mmCIF file of C-alpha atoms in Angstrom:
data_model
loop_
_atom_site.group_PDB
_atom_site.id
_atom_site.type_symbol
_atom_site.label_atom_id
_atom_site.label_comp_id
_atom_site.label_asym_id
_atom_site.label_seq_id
_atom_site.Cartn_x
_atom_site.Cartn_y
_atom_site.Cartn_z
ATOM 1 C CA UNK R 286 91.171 76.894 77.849
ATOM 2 C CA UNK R 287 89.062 77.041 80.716
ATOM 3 C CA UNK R 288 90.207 79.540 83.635
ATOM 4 C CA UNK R 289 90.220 79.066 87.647
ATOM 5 C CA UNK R 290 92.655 81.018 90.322
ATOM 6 C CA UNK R 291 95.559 81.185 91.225
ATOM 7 C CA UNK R 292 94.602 80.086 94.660
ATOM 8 C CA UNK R 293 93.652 76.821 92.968
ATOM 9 C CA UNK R 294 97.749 76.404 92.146
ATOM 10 C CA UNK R 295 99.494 78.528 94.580
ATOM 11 C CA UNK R 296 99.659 78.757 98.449
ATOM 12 C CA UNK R 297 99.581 82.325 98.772
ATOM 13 C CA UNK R 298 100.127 83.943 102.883
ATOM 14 C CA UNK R 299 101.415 87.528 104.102
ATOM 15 C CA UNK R 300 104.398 87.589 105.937
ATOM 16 C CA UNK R 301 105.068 88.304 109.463
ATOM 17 C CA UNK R 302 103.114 91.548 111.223
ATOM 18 C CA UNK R 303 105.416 93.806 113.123
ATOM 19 C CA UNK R 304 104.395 96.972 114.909
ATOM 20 C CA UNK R 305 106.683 100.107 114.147
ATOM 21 C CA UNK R 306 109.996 100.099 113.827
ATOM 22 C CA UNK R 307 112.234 96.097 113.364
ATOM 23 C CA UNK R 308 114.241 95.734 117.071
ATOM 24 C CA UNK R 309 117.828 94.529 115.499
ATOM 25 C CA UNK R 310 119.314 92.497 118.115
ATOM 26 C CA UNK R 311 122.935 90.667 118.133
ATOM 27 C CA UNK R 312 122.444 87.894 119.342
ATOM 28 C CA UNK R 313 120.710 84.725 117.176
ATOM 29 C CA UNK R 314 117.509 85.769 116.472
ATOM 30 C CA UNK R 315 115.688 86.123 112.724
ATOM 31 C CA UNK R 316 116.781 87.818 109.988
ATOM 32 C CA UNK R 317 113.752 89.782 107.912
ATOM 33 C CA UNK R 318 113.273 91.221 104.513
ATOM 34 C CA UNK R 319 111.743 94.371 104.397
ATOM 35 C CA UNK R 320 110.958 96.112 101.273
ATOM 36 C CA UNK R 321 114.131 98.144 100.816
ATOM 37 C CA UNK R 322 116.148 95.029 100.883
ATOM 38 C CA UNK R 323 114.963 93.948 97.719
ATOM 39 C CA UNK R 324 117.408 95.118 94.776
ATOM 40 C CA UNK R 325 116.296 95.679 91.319
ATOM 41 C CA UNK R 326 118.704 96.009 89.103
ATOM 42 C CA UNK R 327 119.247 94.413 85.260
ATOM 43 C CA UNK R 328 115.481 93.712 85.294
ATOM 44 C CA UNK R 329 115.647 91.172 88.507
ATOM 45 C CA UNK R 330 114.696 91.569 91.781
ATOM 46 C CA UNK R 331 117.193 90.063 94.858
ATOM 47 C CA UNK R 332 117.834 89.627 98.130
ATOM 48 C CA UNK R 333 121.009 90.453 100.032
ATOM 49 C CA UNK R 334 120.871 88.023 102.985
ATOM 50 C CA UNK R 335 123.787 89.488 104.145
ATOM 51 C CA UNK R 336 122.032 92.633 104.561
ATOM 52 C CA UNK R 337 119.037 91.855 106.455
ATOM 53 C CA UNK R 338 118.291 93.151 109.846
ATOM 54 C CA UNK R 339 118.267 90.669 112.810
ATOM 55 C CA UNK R 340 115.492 90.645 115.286
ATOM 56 C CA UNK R 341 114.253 88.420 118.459
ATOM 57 C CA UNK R 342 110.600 87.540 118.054
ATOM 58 C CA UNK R 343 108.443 87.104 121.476
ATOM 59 C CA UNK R 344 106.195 84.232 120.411
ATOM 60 C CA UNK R 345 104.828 80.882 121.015
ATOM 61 C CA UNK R 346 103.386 80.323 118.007
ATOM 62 C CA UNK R 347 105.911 78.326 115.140
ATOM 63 C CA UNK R 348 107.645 80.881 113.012
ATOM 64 C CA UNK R 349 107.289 79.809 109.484
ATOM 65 C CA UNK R 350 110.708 80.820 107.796
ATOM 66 C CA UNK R 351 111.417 81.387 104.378
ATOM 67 C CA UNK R 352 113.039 78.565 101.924
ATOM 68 C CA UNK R 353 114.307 77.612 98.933
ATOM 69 C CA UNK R 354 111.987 78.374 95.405
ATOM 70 C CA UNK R 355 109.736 80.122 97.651
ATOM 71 C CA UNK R 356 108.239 83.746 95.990
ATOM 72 C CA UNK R 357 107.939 86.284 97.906
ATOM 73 C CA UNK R 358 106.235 89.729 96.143
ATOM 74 C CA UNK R 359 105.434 93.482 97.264
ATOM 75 C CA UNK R 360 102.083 93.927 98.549
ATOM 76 C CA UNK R 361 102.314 97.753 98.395
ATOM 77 C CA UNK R 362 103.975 100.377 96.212
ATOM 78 C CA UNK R 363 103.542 101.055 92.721
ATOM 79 C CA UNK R 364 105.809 98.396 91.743
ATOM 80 C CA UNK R 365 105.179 94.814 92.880
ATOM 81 C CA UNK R 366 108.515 93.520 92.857
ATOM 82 C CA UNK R 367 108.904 89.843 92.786
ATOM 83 C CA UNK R 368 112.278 87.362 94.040
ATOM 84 C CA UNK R 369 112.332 83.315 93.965
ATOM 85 C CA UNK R 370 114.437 82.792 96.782
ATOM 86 C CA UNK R 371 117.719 80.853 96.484
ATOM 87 C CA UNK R 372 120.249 80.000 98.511
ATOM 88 C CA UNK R 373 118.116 80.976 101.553
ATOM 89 C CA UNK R 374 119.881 80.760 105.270
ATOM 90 C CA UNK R 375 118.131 80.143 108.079
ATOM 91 C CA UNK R 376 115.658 81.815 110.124
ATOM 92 C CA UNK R 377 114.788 84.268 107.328
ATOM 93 C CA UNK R 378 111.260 85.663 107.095
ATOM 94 C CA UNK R 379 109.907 88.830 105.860
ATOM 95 C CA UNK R 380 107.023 91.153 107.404
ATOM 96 C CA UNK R 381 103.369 91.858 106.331
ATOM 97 C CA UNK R 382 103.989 94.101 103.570
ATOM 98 C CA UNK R 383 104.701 90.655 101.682
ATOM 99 C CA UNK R 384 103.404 88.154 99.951
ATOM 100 C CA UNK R 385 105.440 84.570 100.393
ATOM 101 C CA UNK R 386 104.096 82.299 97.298
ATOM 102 C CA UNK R 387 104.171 78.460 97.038
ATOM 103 C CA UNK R 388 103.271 75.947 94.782
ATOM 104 C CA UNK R 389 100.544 74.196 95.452
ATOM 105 C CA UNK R 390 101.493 70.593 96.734
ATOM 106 C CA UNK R 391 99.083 68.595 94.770
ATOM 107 C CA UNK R 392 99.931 69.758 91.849
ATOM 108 C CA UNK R 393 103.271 68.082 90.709
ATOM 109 C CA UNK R 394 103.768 70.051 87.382
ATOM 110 C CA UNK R 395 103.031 73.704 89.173
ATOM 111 C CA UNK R 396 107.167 75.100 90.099
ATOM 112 C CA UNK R 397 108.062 78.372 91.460
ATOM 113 C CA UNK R 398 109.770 79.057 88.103
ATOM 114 C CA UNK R 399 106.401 78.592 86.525
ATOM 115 C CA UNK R 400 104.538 80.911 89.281
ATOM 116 C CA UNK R 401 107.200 83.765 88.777
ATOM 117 C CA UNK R 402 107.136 83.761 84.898
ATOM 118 C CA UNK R 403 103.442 83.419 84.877
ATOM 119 C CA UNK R 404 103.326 86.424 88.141
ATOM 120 C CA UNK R 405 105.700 88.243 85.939
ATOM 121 C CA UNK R 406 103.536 88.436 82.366
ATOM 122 C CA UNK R 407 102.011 91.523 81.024
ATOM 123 C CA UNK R 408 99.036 89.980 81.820
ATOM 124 C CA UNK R 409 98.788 89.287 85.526
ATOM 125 C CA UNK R 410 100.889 92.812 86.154
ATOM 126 C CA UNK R 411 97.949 94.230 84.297
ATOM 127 C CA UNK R 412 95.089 92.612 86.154
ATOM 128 C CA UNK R 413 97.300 93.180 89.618
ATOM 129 C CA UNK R 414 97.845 96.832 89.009
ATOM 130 C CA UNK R 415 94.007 97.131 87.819
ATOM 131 C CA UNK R 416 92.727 95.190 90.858
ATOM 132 C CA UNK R 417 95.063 96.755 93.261
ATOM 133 C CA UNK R 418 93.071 99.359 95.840
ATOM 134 C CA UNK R 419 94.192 102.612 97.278
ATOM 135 C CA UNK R 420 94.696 106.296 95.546
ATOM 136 C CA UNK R 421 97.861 107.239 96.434
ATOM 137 C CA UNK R 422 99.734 104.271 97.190
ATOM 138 C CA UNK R 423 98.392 100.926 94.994
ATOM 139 C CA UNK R 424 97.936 98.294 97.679
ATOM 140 C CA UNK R 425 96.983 94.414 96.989
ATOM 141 C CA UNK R 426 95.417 92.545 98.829
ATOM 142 C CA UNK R 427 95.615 88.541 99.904
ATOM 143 C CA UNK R 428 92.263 88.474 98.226
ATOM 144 C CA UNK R 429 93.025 90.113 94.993
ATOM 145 C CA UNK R 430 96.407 87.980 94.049
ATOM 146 C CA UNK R 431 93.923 84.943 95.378
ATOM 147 C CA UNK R 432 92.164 85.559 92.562
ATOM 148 C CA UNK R 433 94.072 86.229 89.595
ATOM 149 C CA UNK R 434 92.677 84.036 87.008
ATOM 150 C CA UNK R 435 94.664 81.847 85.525
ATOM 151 C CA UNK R 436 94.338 78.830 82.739
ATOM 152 C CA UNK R 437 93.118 75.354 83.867
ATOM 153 C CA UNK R 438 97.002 73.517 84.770
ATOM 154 C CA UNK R 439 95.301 70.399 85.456
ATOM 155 C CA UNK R 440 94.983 68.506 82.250
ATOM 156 C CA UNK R 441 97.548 67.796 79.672
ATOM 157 C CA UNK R 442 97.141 70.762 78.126
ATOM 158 C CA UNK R 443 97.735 72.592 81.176
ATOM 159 C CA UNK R 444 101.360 70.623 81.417
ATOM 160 C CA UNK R 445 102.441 71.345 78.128
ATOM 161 C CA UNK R 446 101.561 75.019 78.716
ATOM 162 C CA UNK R 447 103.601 74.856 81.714
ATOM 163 C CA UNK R 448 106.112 72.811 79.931
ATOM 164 C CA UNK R 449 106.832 75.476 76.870
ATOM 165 C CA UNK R 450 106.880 78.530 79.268
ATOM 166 C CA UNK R 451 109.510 77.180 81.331
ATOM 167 C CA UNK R 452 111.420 75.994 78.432
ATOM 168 C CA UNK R 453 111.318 79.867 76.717
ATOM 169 C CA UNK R 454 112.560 81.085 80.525
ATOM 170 C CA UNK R 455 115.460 78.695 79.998
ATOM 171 C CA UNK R 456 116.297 79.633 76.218
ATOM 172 C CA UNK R 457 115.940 83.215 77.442
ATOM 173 C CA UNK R 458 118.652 82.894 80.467
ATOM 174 C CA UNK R 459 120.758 81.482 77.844
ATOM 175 C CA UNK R 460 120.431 84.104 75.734
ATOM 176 C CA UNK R 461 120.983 86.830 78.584
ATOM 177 C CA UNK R 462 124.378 84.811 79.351
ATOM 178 C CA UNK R 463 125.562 85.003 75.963
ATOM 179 C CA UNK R 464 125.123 88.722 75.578
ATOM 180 C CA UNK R 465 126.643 88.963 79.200
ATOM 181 C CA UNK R 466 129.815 87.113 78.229
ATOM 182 C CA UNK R 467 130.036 89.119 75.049
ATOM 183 C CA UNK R 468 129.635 92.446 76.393
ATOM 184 C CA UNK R 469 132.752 91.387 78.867
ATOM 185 C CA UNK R 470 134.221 90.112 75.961
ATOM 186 C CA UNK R 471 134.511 93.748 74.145
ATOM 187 C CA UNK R 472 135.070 95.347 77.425
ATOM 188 C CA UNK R 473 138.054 93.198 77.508
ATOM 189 C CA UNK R 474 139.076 93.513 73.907
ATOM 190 C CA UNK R 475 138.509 97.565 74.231
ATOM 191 C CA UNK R 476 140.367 97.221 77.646
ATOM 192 C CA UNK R 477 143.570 95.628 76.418
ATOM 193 C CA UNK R 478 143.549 97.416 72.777
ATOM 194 C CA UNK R 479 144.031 100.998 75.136
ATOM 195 C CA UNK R 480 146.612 99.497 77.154
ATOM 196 C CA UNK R 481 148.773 98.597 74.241
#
């Protein structure tokens, strides 16, 4: 399978530049991730909305704000957290330490699920961290994650690649229920058998 980049599937920009510290403000304004509002915990990365700080941008130019199945990743830090956004309110956006991470429109079979199990593989964590520049603190550039190779998505065999990974992600999530609902199930069992 022939490779190109993940430019090639993927519209990849930084977030919003701010200088020093995020102005909260009351009133409507935008409300912006910033890299300690991303949770990891279980082995998945979120978002509390709820959370956010609110700020009042001083701009003419449009705001692009953040939306549904769109990635957003950590530019900088050792790890390179990534979240596919759900449920997102409005006026949400997220500064330059960022990347936000869309499929590319004109490719109909390319999803964000796809993106984040692909961005998510041994593989392209790997070549990220190896690719990555700065000593002390790994940074990556908009340049480097352009770059990642990845396999030709364009043919048939491209879609049924597509096709199985996103069909283990969804046996997987059912799997990860199960063993959720069972591990309640013995806390409950264990629960009630002290109480009796």
């Amino acid at each position: 399978m022939k490779n190109e980049q993940l430019s090639q599937y993927a519209d990849i920009s930084t977030g919003r530049s701010f200088r020093g510290a995020i102005k909260k403000v009351d009133k409507e304004g935008y409300k912006v991730i910033q890299i300690g509002d991303v949770l990891f915990e279980k082995g998945k990365a979120t978002v509390d909305f709820e959370q956010l700080t609110q700020t009042g941008l001083n701009t003419n130019r449009k705001v692009d704000c953040l939306s549904d199945g769109d990635l957003i990743m950590i530019a900088k830090g050792k790890e390179k957290h990534l979240v596919l956004l759900k449920n997102v309110p409005e006026k949400v956006i997220c500064t330059q330490h960022f990347f936000v991470i869309k499929p590319n429109s004109q490719f109909a079979n390319i999803t964000s699920n796809f993106l984040k199990a692909y961005l998510e593989s041994d593989f392209a964590r790997e070549w990220l961290n190896a690719n990555s520049g700065g000593n002390y603190q790994s940074t990556l550039s908009k340049a480097t994650i352009e770059k990642l190779p990845i396999p030709d998505l364009s043919d048939k065999n491209g879609t049924d690649f597509i096709e199985y990974i996103l069909s283990v992600i969804e046996e997987l999530e059912k799997y990860n229920q199960l063993i959720e609902a069972r591990k309640n199930q013995v806390a409950g069992l264990i629960t009630e058998m002290v109480k009796q």
